[in-house]
Amino acid sequence: MNQPTQQEQEYLKALESKLWTAADKLRSTLDAAQYKHAVLGLIFVKYVSDAFDARRQEISAQLDDPEHEYYLDPEGLTPEELEEEKAIELEQRDYYTEKNVFWLPAESRWQFLQDNAPRVIGGAELTIAGKAKKITSVGHLIDNALEGIERDNAKLKGVLNKAYSGLRIDQAKLVELINLIATIPFSHNSLNSKDILGHIYEYFLGQFALAEGKKGGQFYTPASIVSLIVEMLEPFEGRVYDPAMGSGGFFVQSEKFIERYANKYDIDPLTQKQKISIYGQEYNYTTWQLAAMNMAIRGLDYDFGKEPASTYTNVQHPDLRADFIMANPPFNMREWNTGVDDNDPRWVYGQPPANNANFAWLQHMLHHLAPDGSQALLLANGSMSSTTNNEGEIRAALVENDLVECMVALPGQLFTNTQIPACIWFLTKTKKARTDKAGRQLRDRKGEVLFIDARHLGYMKDRVLRDFSMDDIAQVADVFHAWKTGKEVNGTTYQDQAGFCKSATLDEIKKHDFVLTPGRYVGAADVEDDGIPFAEKMATLTEKLGEQFAESAKLEAEIKKNLAGLGYEL
C-alpha cells in the first residue's frame, strides 16, 4: 500500500495545521455544523477553479504549438486579432469537458470571487455574463458563483450548498476566509491535486467531527478504519453500496484501492474504475451534498438516489443487490423504527429492537447483498454479546446460517466523537470455493469464522486519538486474505496466533452461546520465556523490592524532619 513520503507528510501536516488554525479563528459564533459546509464549499470552488486554470494554461500552450492540433495559425492576423482569437478559443467549453474538467463561467472562477469579495461587503453592482447585476453581500457573491457552476455542469445540479447569503458570519470574516482558502496550493512536485484536496477534506472533516461532538461523527469515519475495511473487502469491480454514506469516505478509499491494485498489476486505473458502480444513501441533506461533491471532484459516477432520505423508511435503491457493502452507521441508535413495518422483508433473521438499530442496519445490508457479495460494518462492541430484546436470537440465527465470516475487535480511542468500543462485522452469503472479484481463488470456508483481536494494534497520534499505521492495516488484511485463500499472501501464511487470530467452527461458537467477541476465541498472547529460572527471578525481584522499601522509609523520615522544622508533627 502506497503512502506519502516523509517529506510529503510533513508538507501536508504543515498545510493542514496552518489552514485549520486560521479557519477556526474565523468561525466566531457560527456553529461548527454550518461552518463545515461553508469552508468545504469554498475549498471545492478553489479546487475546481485551479483545475480550470491549469487546463486553460495547457490549452494556451497548445494554441501556440505548431505541432498540436489546436494550433492557432497567426498568418494574416495582427497581434491584436491573434490575441482576440486566442481569448475566444480559451472560452470554448469543449476543451475543458473533454479532459473531465468542470467548465466555469467567469463569475464562478476563484480570481473573480477573490477580487470582488471586498467590493460587495456593503452591496455593489457587478458585470456578470455581460449584464449588470446587483450583488448584496459576500455571501450572495459566493452563492452566485455556485449557481453558475451548477448551471453549466449538469452532474452538479442540486449538489452545491448555496446558503452563504444566510450565514450568520461577519462579511469581513467571509472575505478573510476566501483569502485564506486562496492560499491552498493544489500543486506540488510529487503530490497531485486530488491527493492534496483529499487530505485537506479528510483532515477538516475530522476536525469538524471533534468540534461538533457526538453528532458530528455520524458522517465521519477515521480514514485508517475505512482503509482497513476496503483492504479486507477489496472492491475491485462491481456494485459498491453504503446505506449510511456520510461524506462518502468508503467510496473515496475504494477509488484509491483500485488505483493501487491497478498499478500493482499494470492495469489501466481509469478503465478499472469504470467497472465500479457506486450507490449510496444519506439522510442529512447537506451531508448528502458533501458526498456528491466528493464524487464529482474525483470524476466518479454515482447514484445517491433521488433525494436524501431515511434508510429505514425510504430506501433509495430498493432493487439493488450489491457486490460490496460498507457502512459506519450511528451506534446504538434509538427510536429508529418509526414508520417501519414489523413485517418488513429485511428482518429475515429476527425483529430488531426499537431501542437499538444495530441489527436493523446489519439486516438491511444483508437484504441488499448479492448472492456472492461481501459486507462490512462498524458496530458498537455490545452487538457481539448482547442478549437483550431479541439481539441474542438474531446473532445466533446469523451464525447458524453461516453468514458471519470475520469479526475484528478494534482498539479504543480511534474515534473523534465517541469512546464507545467498536468492532467490525464481515458477512457473506457464501463461503464456498470460488474466484472473487479481485481474482483471488477462495477456499471452501463453510462452517468457519475468523476472529481477529486488533486491540493491541495502532499508535497514539496525539494525547487522545489512536490511529492505525499502514503496517497495522496490512497485518490484519493479509491474515484475513491468507485465511480465505489458504495460500501465502504478502509473506503471510494463515495459522492461529494466540492473542491475535483464531479460526473457529460454528460448534465452538455455539458453546460460547453465540457470543462473537474475538477475545473469547483468540485467548491470551504467549509470553516469551526469557530462560531465567523462577526461583532466581523471584530472588532478584524481592531484592529490588527491599531496596525500594528502604528508599521509601528514608524519604518518609526526611519529610517528617522537614515538617518538624516548620512546627508540624506527624
Coordinates of C-alpha atoms in Angstrom, one line a residue:
M1 CA 0.0 0.0 0.0
N2 CA 1.4 3.4 -1.0
Q3 CA 1.6 6.2 1.5
P4 CA 3.1 9.7 1.3
T5 CA 6.8 10.0 1.8
Q6 CA 8.0 11.7 5.0
Q7 CA 8.7 14.9 3.1
E8 CA 5.1 14.8 1.6
Q9 CA 3.6 14.0 5.1
E10 CA 5.5 17.0 6.6
Y11 CA 4.2 19.2 3.8
L12 CA 0.6 18.1 4.3
K13 CA 0.8 18.4 8.1
A14 CA 2.2 21.9 7.9
L15 CA -0.6 22.8 5.4
E16 CA -3.4 21.3 7.5
S17 CA -2.3 22.9 10.7
K18 CA -2.0 26.4 9.1
L19 CA -5.4 26.1 7.4
W20 CA -7.3 24.8 10.4
T21 CA -5.9 27.2 12.9
A22 CA -6.7 30.2 10.7
A23 CA -10.1 28.9 9.7
D24 CA -11.2 28.1 13.2
K25 CA -10.3 31.6 14.3
L26 CA -12.7 33.0 11.7
R27 CA -15.5 30.8 12.9
S28 CA -16.7 33.3 15.6
T29 CA -20.2 32.4 16.8
L30 CA -21.1 30.3 13.8
D31 CA -21.7 26.7 14.9
A32 CA -19.4 24.0 13.5
A33 CA -22.1 22.2 11.5
Q34 CA -22.8 25.3 9.5
Y35 CA -19.2 26.4 9.2
K36 CA -18.1 23.0 8.0
H37 CA -20.2 23.3 4.8
A38 CA -19.1 27.0 4.4
V39 CA -15.4 26.0 4.5
L40 CA -15.7 22.8 2.4
G41 CA -17.9 24.5 -0.2
L42 CA -15.3 27.2 -0.7
I43 CA -12.5 24.6 -0.9
F44 CA -14.5 22.9 -3.6
V45 CA -14.7 26.1 -5.6
K46 CA -11.0 26.8 -5.2
Y47 CA -10.1 23.3 -6.3
V48 CA -12.3 23.2 -9.5
S49 CA -11.1 26.7 -10.3
D50 CA -7.5 25.7 -10.0
A51 CA -8.2 22.7 -12.2
F52 CA -9.9 25.0 -14.7
D53 CA -6.9 27.5 -14.7
A54 CA -4.4 24.6 -15.1
R55 CA -6.4 23.3 -18.2
R56 CA -6.6 26.9 -19.5
Q57 CA -2.8 27.3 -19.4
E58 CA -2.5 23.9 -21.1
I59 CA -4.8 25.0 -23.9
S60 CA -3.0 28.3 -24.3
A61 CA 0.3 26.4 -24.8
Q62 CA -1.4 24.1 -27.3
L63 CA -2.8 27.1 -29.3
D64 CA 0.8 28.3 -29.7
D65 CA 2.3 24.9 -30.6
P66 CA 2.6 24.4 -34.4
E67 CA 2.8 20.6 -33.7
H68 CA -0.6 20.5 -31.9
E69 CA -4.0 20.0 -33.5
Y70 CA -5.3 23.1 -31.6
Y71 CA -2.6 25.3 -33.1
L72 CA -3.9 28.8 -33.9
D73 CA -2.2 29.9 -37.1
P74 CA -1.2 33.6 -36.8
E75 CA -0.9 34.1 -40.6
G76 CA -3.0 37.1 -41.8
L77 CA -3.8 38.2 -38.3
T78 CA -2.5 41.3 -36.5
P79 CA -1.1 40.7 -32.9
E80 CA -4.3 42.2 -31.5
E81 CA -6.5 40.0 -33.7
L82 CA -4.5 36.9 -32.7
E83 CA -4.9 37.7 -29.0
E84 CA -8.7 38.2 -29.6
E85 CA -8.9 34.9 -31.4
K86 CA -7.0 33.2 -28.7
A87 CA -9.2 34.6 -26.0
I88 CA -12.3 33.3 -27.8
E89 CA -10.7 29.8 -28.1
L90 CA -9.8 29.8 -24.4
E91 CA -13.5 30.2 -23.6
Q92 CA -14.6 27.1 -25.6
R93 CA -16.3 24.7 -23.2
D94 CA -15.4 21.5 -25.0
Y95 CA -11.7 22.0 -24.4
Y96 CA -12.3 21.6 -20.7
T97 CA -15.0 18.9 -20.6
E98 CA -13.0 16.6 -22.9
K99 CA -10.5 16.4 -20.1
N100 CA -13.1 15.9 -17.4
V101 CA -12.6 19.4 -16.1
F102 CA -15.6 21.4 -14.9
W103 CA -16.5 24.3 -17.2
L104 CA -16.7 27.5 -15.1
P105 CA -18.4 30.7 -16.2
A106 CA -16.4 33.9 -15.4
E107 CA -18.4 34.7 -12.2
S108 CA -17.6 31.2 -10.8
R109 CA -13.8 31.5 -11.1
W110 CA -11.8 32.0 -8.0
Q111 CA -10.0 35.1 -9.1
F112 CA -13.3 36.8 -9.8
L113 CA -14.5 35.8 -6.3
Q114 CA -11.4 37.0 -4.5
D115 CA -11.1 40.2 -6.5
N116 CA -14.8 41.2 -5.9
A117 CA -15.4 40.0 -2.3
P118 CA -14.1 43.2 -0.6
R119 CA -16.1 45.3 -3.0
V120 CA -19.5 43.8 -2.2
I121 CA -19.4 43.9 1.6
G122 CA -22.0 46.7 1.6
G123 CA -23.5 45.7 -1.8
A124 CA -22.3 46.6 -5.3
E125 CA -23.2 46.3 -8.9
L126 CA -21.1 43.9 -10.9
T127 CA -21.0 42.9 -14.6
I128 CA -21.8 39.2 -14.9
A129 CA -22.3 37.5 -18.2
G130 CA -22.3 40.8 -19.9
K131 CA -25.1 42.2 -17.7
A132 CA -25.2 44.5 -14.7
K133 CA -26.2 42.6 -11.5
K134 CA -26.7 43.8 -8.0
I135 CA -24.8 41.7 -5.5
T136 CA -25.9 42.4 -2.0
S137 CA -23.2 40.7 0.1
V138 CA -20.1 38.5 0.0
G139 CA -22.4 35.5 0.7
H140 CA -24.5 36.5 -2.3
L141 CA -21.4 36.6 -4.4
I142 CA -20.4 33.1 -3.4
D143 CA -24.0 31.8 -4.0
N144 CA -23.9 33.4 -7.4
A145 CA -20.6 31.6 -8.2
L146 CA -22.1 28.2 -7.1
E147 CA -25.2 28.8 -9.2
G148 CA -23.0 29.4 -12.2
I149 CA -21.1 26.1 -11.6
E150 CA -24.4 24.2 -11.3
R151 CA -26.0 25.8 -14.3
D152 CA -23.1 24.8 -16.6
N153 CA -22.4 21.3 -15.1
A154 CA -25.5 19.0 -15.1
K155 CA -23.6 16.5 -12.9
L156 CA -23.6 19.1 -10.0
K157 CA -27.2 20.2 -10.3
G158 CA -28.7 20.4 -6.8
V159 CA -25.4 19.3 -5.2
L160 CA -23.7 22.5 -4.1
N161 CA -24.8 24.1 -0.8
K162 CA -25.9 27.6 -1.9
A163 CA -26.6 29.0 1.5
Y164 CA -23.9 31.6 2.0
S165 CA -26.2 34.6 1.9
G166 CA -27.9 33.3 5.1
L167 CA -24.8 32.6 7.1
R168 CA -24.6 34.5 10.4
I169 CA -21.0 35.4 9.9
D170 CA -19.4 38.8 9.6
Q171 CA -18.9 39.7 5.9
A172 CA -15.4 40.8 6.5
K173 CA -14.6 37.4 8.1
L174 CA -16.0 35.7 5.0
V175 CA -13.6 37.8 2.9
E176 CA -10.8 36.6 5.2
L177 CA -11.9 33.0 4.8
I178 CA -11.8 33.4 1.0
N179 CA -8.3 34.9 1.2
L180 CA -7.2 32.0 3.5
I181 CA -8.5 29.3 1.1
A182 CA -6.8 31.2 -1.7
T183 CA -3.5 30.1 -0.1
I184 CA -4.2 26.4 -0.6
P185 CA -1.7 25.2 -3.2
F186 CA -3.4 22.5 -5.2
S187 CA 0.0 21.7 -6.8
H188 CA 3.2 20.0 -5.5
N189 CA 6.2 18.5 -7.2
S190 CA 5.2 14.9 -6.2
L191 CA 1.6 15.1 -4.8
N192 CA -1.2 15.5 -7.3
S193 CA -4.0 18.0 -6.7
K194 CA -6.6 15.3 -5.8
D195 CA -4.2 13.9 -3.1
I196 CA -3.9 17.4 -1.6
L197 CA -7.6 18.1 -1.8
G198 CA -8.5 14.7 -0.3
H199 CA -6.1 15.2 2.6
I200 CA -7.5 18.6 3.4
Y201 CA -11.1 17.4 3.2
E202 CA -10.3 14.4 5.4
Y203 CA -8.5 16.5 7.9
F204 CA -11.2 19.2 8.1
L205 CA -13.9 16.6 8.4
G206 CA -12.1 15.0 11.4
Q207 CA -11.6 18.5 13.0
F208 CA -15.2 19.4 12.5
A209 CA -16.2 16.0 14.0
L210 CA -14.3 17.0 17.1
A211 CA -15.9 20.4 17.1
E212 CA -19.4 19.0 16.7
G213 CA -19.0 16.3 19.2
K214 CA -21.0 13.0 19.0
K215 CA -23.4 14.2 16.4
G216 CA -20.6 15.3 14.0
G217 CA -19.2 11.8 13.9
Q218 CA -22.3 10.4 12.2
F219 CA -20.8 11.4 8.9
Y220 CA -17.1 10.9 9.6
T221 CA -15.2 7.6 9.9
P222 CA -11.5 7.8 10.6
A223 CA -9.6 7.2 7.3
S224 CA -7.5 4.3 8.7
I225 CA -10.6 2.3 9.7
V226 CA -12.1 2.9 6.2
S227 CA -8.8 1.8 4.6
L228 CA -8.8 -1.4 6.8
I229 CA -12.3 -2.3 5.6
V230 CA -11.6 -1.6 2.0
E231 CA -8.3 -3.5 2.1
M232 CA -10.1 -6.5 3.5
L233 CA -13.1 -6.4 1.1
E234 CA -11.1 -5.5 -2.0
P235 CA -13.9 -3.7 -4.0
F236 CA -12.0 -4.1 -7.4
E237 CA -15.1 -4.2 -9.6
G238 CA -18.9 -4.5 -9.2
R239 CA -21.6 -2.6 -7.3
V240 CA -20.4 -0.8 -4.1
Y241 CA -23.1 0.4 -1.7
D242 CA -23.1 2.4 1.5
P243 CA -26.5 2.9 3.1
A244 CA -25.2 5.4 5.7
M245 CA -22.6 7.1 3.5
G246 CA -22.0 10.4 5.3
S247 CA -19.4 12.3 3.2
G248 CA -18.6 9.2 1.0
G249 CA -15.3 8.1 2.6
F250 CA -15.7 4.4 1.7
F251 CA -16.2 5.4 -2.0
V252 CA -13.1 7.6 -2.0
Q253 CA -11.0 4.8 -0.4
S254 CA -12.4 2.3 -2.9
E255 CA -11.1 4.5 -5.7
K256 CA -7.7 4.7 -4.1
F257 CA -7.7 0.9 -3.6
I258 CA -8.4 0.4 -7.4
E259 CA -5.5 2.8 -8.2
R260 CA -3.1 0.8 -6.0
Y261 CA -4.3 -2.5 -7.3
A262 CA -4.3 -1.4 -11.0
N263 CA -0.7 0.0 -10.7
K264 CA 0.5 -3.2 -8.9
Y265 CA -0.9 -5.4 -11.7
D266 CA -0.2 -3.0 -14.6
I267 CA -3.9 -2.4 -15.3
D268 CA -5.2 1.0 -16.5
P269 CA -6.8 2.6 -13.4
L270 CA -9.3 4.7 -15.4
T271 CA -10.6 1.7 -17.2
Q272 CA -10.8 -0.3 -14.0
K273 CA -12.7 2.5 -12.2
Q274 CA -15.4 2.3 -14.9
K275 CA -16.1 -1.3 -13.7
I276 CA -17.2 0.1 -10.3
S277 CA -20.8 1.3 -9.8
I278 CA -21.3 3.5 -6.7
Y279 CA -24.6 3.5 -4.8
G280 CA -25.2 5.5 -1.6
Q281 CA -27.9 6.8 0.7
E282 CA -27.8 9.6 3.3
Y283 CA -30.5 11.2 5.4
N284 CA -28.9 14.6 6.1
Y285 CA -29.3 16.9 3.1
T286 CA -26.1 19.0 3.5
T287 CA -24.0 15.8 4.1
W288 CA -25.6 14.2 1.0
Q289 CA -24.4 17.3 -1.0
L290 CA -21.0 17.0 0.5
A291 CA -20.7 13.3 -0.6
A292 CA -21.9 14.2 -4.1
M293 CA -19.2 17.0 -4.3
N294 CA -16.6 14.4 -3.1
M295 CA -17.5 12.1 -6.0
A296 CA -17.8 14.9 -8.6
I297 CA -14.3 16.2 -7.7
R298 CA -12.8 12.7 -8.4
G299 CA -14.8 12.2 -11.6
L300 CA -16.6 9.2 -10.2
D301 CA -20.1 8.3 -11.4
Y302 CA -22.5 7.7 -8.6
D303 CA -26.2 7.1 -7.8
F304 CA -27.2 8.6 -4.4
G305 CA -30.9 8.2 -5.1
K306 CA -33.5 10.8 -6.0
E307 CA -33.1 12.6 -2.7
P308 CA -31.6 12.5 0.9
A309 CA -33.8 10.0 2.8
S310 CA -34.0 7.6 5.7
T311 CA -32.6 4.2 5.0
Y312 CA -35.2 2.7 7.4
T313 CA -38.3 4.1 5.8
N314 CA -37.4 5.4 2.3
V315 CA -35.0 3.1 0.6
Q316 CA -33.5 4.8 -2.5
H317 CA -32.2 1.6 -4.1
P318 CA -34.9 -1.0 -3.5
D319 CA -33.8 -3.5 -6.1
L320 CA -30.1 -3.1 -5.6
R321 CA -28.1 -6.3 -4.8
A322 CA -24.6 -5.1 -4.3
D323 CA -21.3 -6.9 -4.5
F324 CA -19.7 -4.9 -1.7
I325 CA -21.5 -3.1 1.1
M326 CA -19.6 -1.0 3.6
A327 CA -21.0 1.3 6.3
N328 CA -20.4 3.1 9.6
P329 CA -24.0 3.7 10.8
P330 CA -24.7 5.6 14.1
F331 CA -24.0 3.3 17.0
N332 CA -26.9 2.0 19.2
M333 CA -29.5 4.3 17.5
R334 CA -32.8 4.5 19.5
E335 CA -36.3 5.0 18.2
W336 CA -35.2 4.2 14.6
N337 CA -38.3 2.2 13.7
T338 CA -41.0 4.9 13.4
G339 CA -42.9 4.2 10.2
V340 CA -41.2 0.8 9.7
D341 CA -43.4 -2.2 9.3
D342 CA -42.9 -5.1 11.8
N343 CA -43.2 -7.4 8.8
D344 CA -40.6 -5.7 6.7
P345 CA -39.0 -8.2 4.4
R346 CA -35.5 -7.2 5.6
W347 CA -36.0 -8.8 9.0
V348 CA -35.3 -12.3 7.9
Y349 CA -33.3 -13.2 11.0
G350 CA -35.4 -11.5 13.6
Q351 CA -37.2 -8.3 14.5
P352 CA -34.6 -5.7 15.6
P353 CA -35.4 -4.0 18.9
A354 CA -36.9 -0.5 18.8
N355 CA -34.2 0.9 21.2
N356 CA -31.2 -0.2 19.1
A357 CA -30.8 -0.1 15.4
N358 CA -27.6 -2.2 15.2
F359 CA -29.2 -5.3 13.9
A360 CA -31.6 -3.3 11.6
W361 CA -28.5 -1.9 9.8
L362 CA -26.9 -5.4 9.6
Q363 CA -30.1 -7.0 8.1
H364 CA -30.8 -4.1 5.8
M365 CA -27.3 -4.6 4.3
L366 CA -27.8 -8.4 4.0
H367 CA -31.1 -7.8 2.2
H368 CA -29.2 -5.7 -0.4
L369 CA -26.2 -8.1 -0.7
A370 CA -25.7 -10.1 -3.9
P371 CA -25.5 -13.9 -3.6
D372 CA -21.7 -13.9 -3.7
G373 CA -21.3 -10.4 -2.2
S374 CA -19.4 -9.3 1.0
Q375 CA -20.3 -6.7 3.5
A376 CA -18.6 -5.0 6.4
L377 CA -20.0 -2.6 9.0
L378 CA -18.8 -0.9 12.2
L379 CA -20.9 -1.5 15.2
A380 CA -20.6 -1.0 19.0
N381 CA -19.0 -3.9 20.9
G382 CA -22.3 -4.6 22.5
S383 CA -23.5 -6.1 19.3
M384 CA -21.2 -9.1 19.7
S385 CA -22.6 -10.2 23.0
S386 CA -25.9 -8.5 23.9
T387 CA -28.8 -10.9 24.7
T388 CA -31.5 -8.3 25.4
N389 CA -34.6 -7.6 23.2
N390 CA -34.0 -10.4 20.7
E391 CA -30.5 -9.4 19.8
G392 CA -29.0 -12.7 21.0
E393 CA -31.5 -14.6 18.9
I394 CA -30.7 -12.6 15.8
R395 CA -27.0 -13.1 16.3
A396 CA -27.5 -16.8 16.8
A397 CA -29.5 -17.0 13.5
L398 CA -26.8 -15.2 11.6
V399 CA -24.1 -17.6 12.9
E400 CA -26.3 -20.7 12.3
N401 CA -27.0 -19.6 8.7
D402 CA -23.2 -19.3 8.3
L403 CA -23.3 -15.6 7.3
V404 CA -20.7 -14.3 9.6
E405 CA -17.2 -14.5 8.0
C406 CA -14.9 -12.5 10.3
M407 CA -15.1 -10.4 13.5
V408 CA -12.5 -7.8 14.2
A409 CA -12.1 -6.2 17.7
L410 CA -10.8 -2.6 17.4
P411 CA -8.7 -0.7 20.0
G412 CA -10.2 2.2 21.9
Q413 CA -9.7 5.9 21.1
L414 CA -10.0 5.5 17.3
F415 CA -13.0 7.8 17.0
T416 CA -13.1 11.6 17.4
N417 CA -16.6 11.6 18.7
T418 CA -17.2 8.6 20.9
Q419 CA -15.4 6.4 23.4
I420 CA -17.8 3.5 22.7
P421 CA -15.6 0.4 21.9
A422 CA -16.2 -0.8 18.4
C423 CA -15.8 -3.8 16.2
I424 CA -16.2 -4.7 12.5
W425 CA -18.6 -7.4 11.3
F426 CA -17.7 -9.0 8.0
L427 CA -20.6 -11.1 6.5
T428 CA -21.0 -13.0 3.3
K429 CA -23.8 -15.1 1.8
T430 CA -21.5 -17.8 0.5
K431 CA -18.3 -19.3 1.9
K432 CA -17.9 -21.9 -0.9
A433 CA -14.7 -22.1 -3.0
R434 CA -14.8 -19.6 -5.8
T435 CA -12.9 -16.8 -7.6
D436 CA -13.6 -13.4 -6.1
K437 CA -13.9 -10.0 -7.9
A438 CA -10.2 -9.3 -7.3
G439 CA -9.2 -12.6 -9.0
R440 CA -8.3 -14.5 -5.7
Q441 CA -9.1 -18.2 -5.6
L442 CA -11.0 -18.6 -2.3
R443 CA -11.1 -21.9 -0.5
D444 CA -14.2 -23.5 0.9
R445 CA -14.7 -21.9 4.4
K446 CA -18.2 -23.3 5.2
G447 CA -18.7 -23.6 9.0
E448 CA -15.7 -21.4 9.9
V449 CA -15.5 -17.9 11.3
L450 CA -12.2 -15.9 11.6
F451 CA -11.7 -13.9 14.8
I452 CA -9.1 -11.1 14.9
D453 CA -8.3 -9.2 18.1
A454 CA -6.7 -6.0 16.8
R455 CA -7.0 -4.1 20.2
H456 CA -3.2 -4.1 20.7
L457 CA -2.5 -2.5 17.2
G458 CA -2.2 1.1 16.4
Y459 CA -0.2 4.1 17.8
M460 CA -1.2 7.3 19.6
K461 CA -1.2 10.1 17.0
D462 CA -1.8 12.6 19.8
R463 CA -2.8 12.6 23.5
V464 CA -6.4 11.4 22.9
L465 CA -6.5 9.7 19.5
R466 CA -5.2 6.3 18.3
D467 CA -4.6 5.5 14.6
F468 CA -3.6 2.5 12.5
S469 CA -0.4 2.6 10.5
M470 CA -0.3 1.1 7.0
D471 CA 1.6 -1.8 8.5
D472 CA -1.2 -2.4 11.1
I473 CA -3.7 -2.4 8.3
A474 CA -1.6 -4.8 6.1
Q475 CA -1.1 -7.1 9.1
V476 CA -4.9 -7.6 9.6
A477 CA -5.8 -7.6 5.9
D478 CA -3.1 -10.2 5.0
V479 CA -4.2 -12.6 7.7
F480 CA -7.8 -12.3 6.5
H481 CA -6.9 -13.0 2.9
A482 CA -4.4 -15.8 3.8
W483 CA -7.3 -17.4 5.8
K484 CA -9.7 -17.0 2.9
T485 CA -7.4 -18.4 0.3
G486 CA -5.4 -21.0 2.3
K487 CA -2.3 -19.6 0.5
E488 CA 0.5 -17.2 1.3
V489 CA -0.4 -13.5 0.9
N490 CA 2.4 -10.9 1.0
G491 CA 4.5 -13.3 3.0
T492 CA 1.8 -14.3 5.5
T493 CA 0.5 -17.9 5.7
Y494 CA -2.5 -18.3 7.9
Q495 CA -2.2 -20.1 11.3
D496 CA -4.0 -19.4 14.6
Q497 CA -2.0 -16.9 16.7
A498 CA -2.7 -16.8 20.5
G499 CA -3.9 -13.3 21.4
F500 CA -4.4 -12.2 17.7
C501 CA -6.4 -14.6 15.5
K502 CA -8.3 -17.8 15.6
S503 CA -10.4 -19.7 13.0
A504 CA -13.3 -21.1 15.0
T505 CA -16.0 -23.6 14.0
L506 CA -19.8 -23.0 14.4
D507 CA -19.8 -25.6 17.1
E508 CA -17.2 -23.7 19.1
I509 CA -19.2 -20.5 18.7
K510 CA -22.4 -22.3 19.9
K511 CA -20.5 -23.5 23.0
H512 CA -19.9 -19.8 23.7
D513 CA -23.7 -19.1 23.4
F514 CA -23.1 -17.3 20.1
V515 CA -21.1 -14.5 21.7
L516 CA -18.7 -13.2 18.9
T517 CA -16.2 -11.3 21.0
P518 CA -12.7 -12.2 19.5
G519 CA -11.0 -12.2 22.9
R520 CA -13.1 -15.3 23.8
Y521 CA -11.6 -17.3 21.0
V522 CA -8.0 -16.0 20.4
G523 CA -7.1 -16.2 24.1
A524 CA -4.0 -14.5 25.6
A525 CA -0.8 -14.0 23.7
D526 CA 2.0 -16.4 24.5
V527 CA 4.6 -14.8 26.9
E528 CA 8.1 -15.4 25.6
D529 CA 10.2 -17.4 28.0
D530 CA 13.4 -15.4 28.9
G531 CA 15.2 -18.5 30.2
I532 CA 15.7 -17.3 33.8
P533 CA 14.6 -19.9 36.4
F534 CA 11.6 -18.8 38.5
A535 CA 13.5 -19.0 41.8
E536 CA 16.3 -16.8 40.5
K537 CA 13.8 -14.3 39.0
M538 CA 11.9 -14.2 42.3
A539 CA 15.1 -13.6 44.4
T540 CA 16.0 -10.7 42.1
L541 CA 12.6 -9.1 42.3
T542 CA 12.5 -9.5 46.1
E543 CA 15.9 -7.8 46.5
K544 CA 14.8 -4.9 44.3
L545 CA 11.6 -4.5 46.3
G546 CA 13.6 -4.4 49.5
E547 CA 15.7 -1.6 48.1
Q548 CA 12.6 0.3 47.1
F549 CA 11.1 -0.1 50.6
A550 CA 14.4 1.2 52.2
E551 CA 14.4 4.2 49.9
S552 CA 10.7 4.8 50.8
A553 CA 11.5 4.8 54.6
K554 CA 14.4 7.2 54.0
L555 CA 12.2 9.6 52.2
E556 CA 9.5 9.3 54.8
A557 CA 12.0 10.2 57.6
E558 CA 13.2 13.2 55.6
I559 CA 9.7 14.5 55.1
K560 CA 8.9 14.2 58.8
K561 CA 12.1 16.1 59.7
N562 CA 11.3 18.9 57.4
L563 CA 7.7 19.2 58.7
A564 CA 9.0 19.2 62.3
G565 CA 11.3 22.2 61.3
L566 CA 8.2 24.0 60.3
G567 CA 6.4 23.3 63.6
Y568 CA 4.3 20.4 62.4
E569 CA 4.5 16.9 63.9
L570 CA 3.1 13.7 62.3

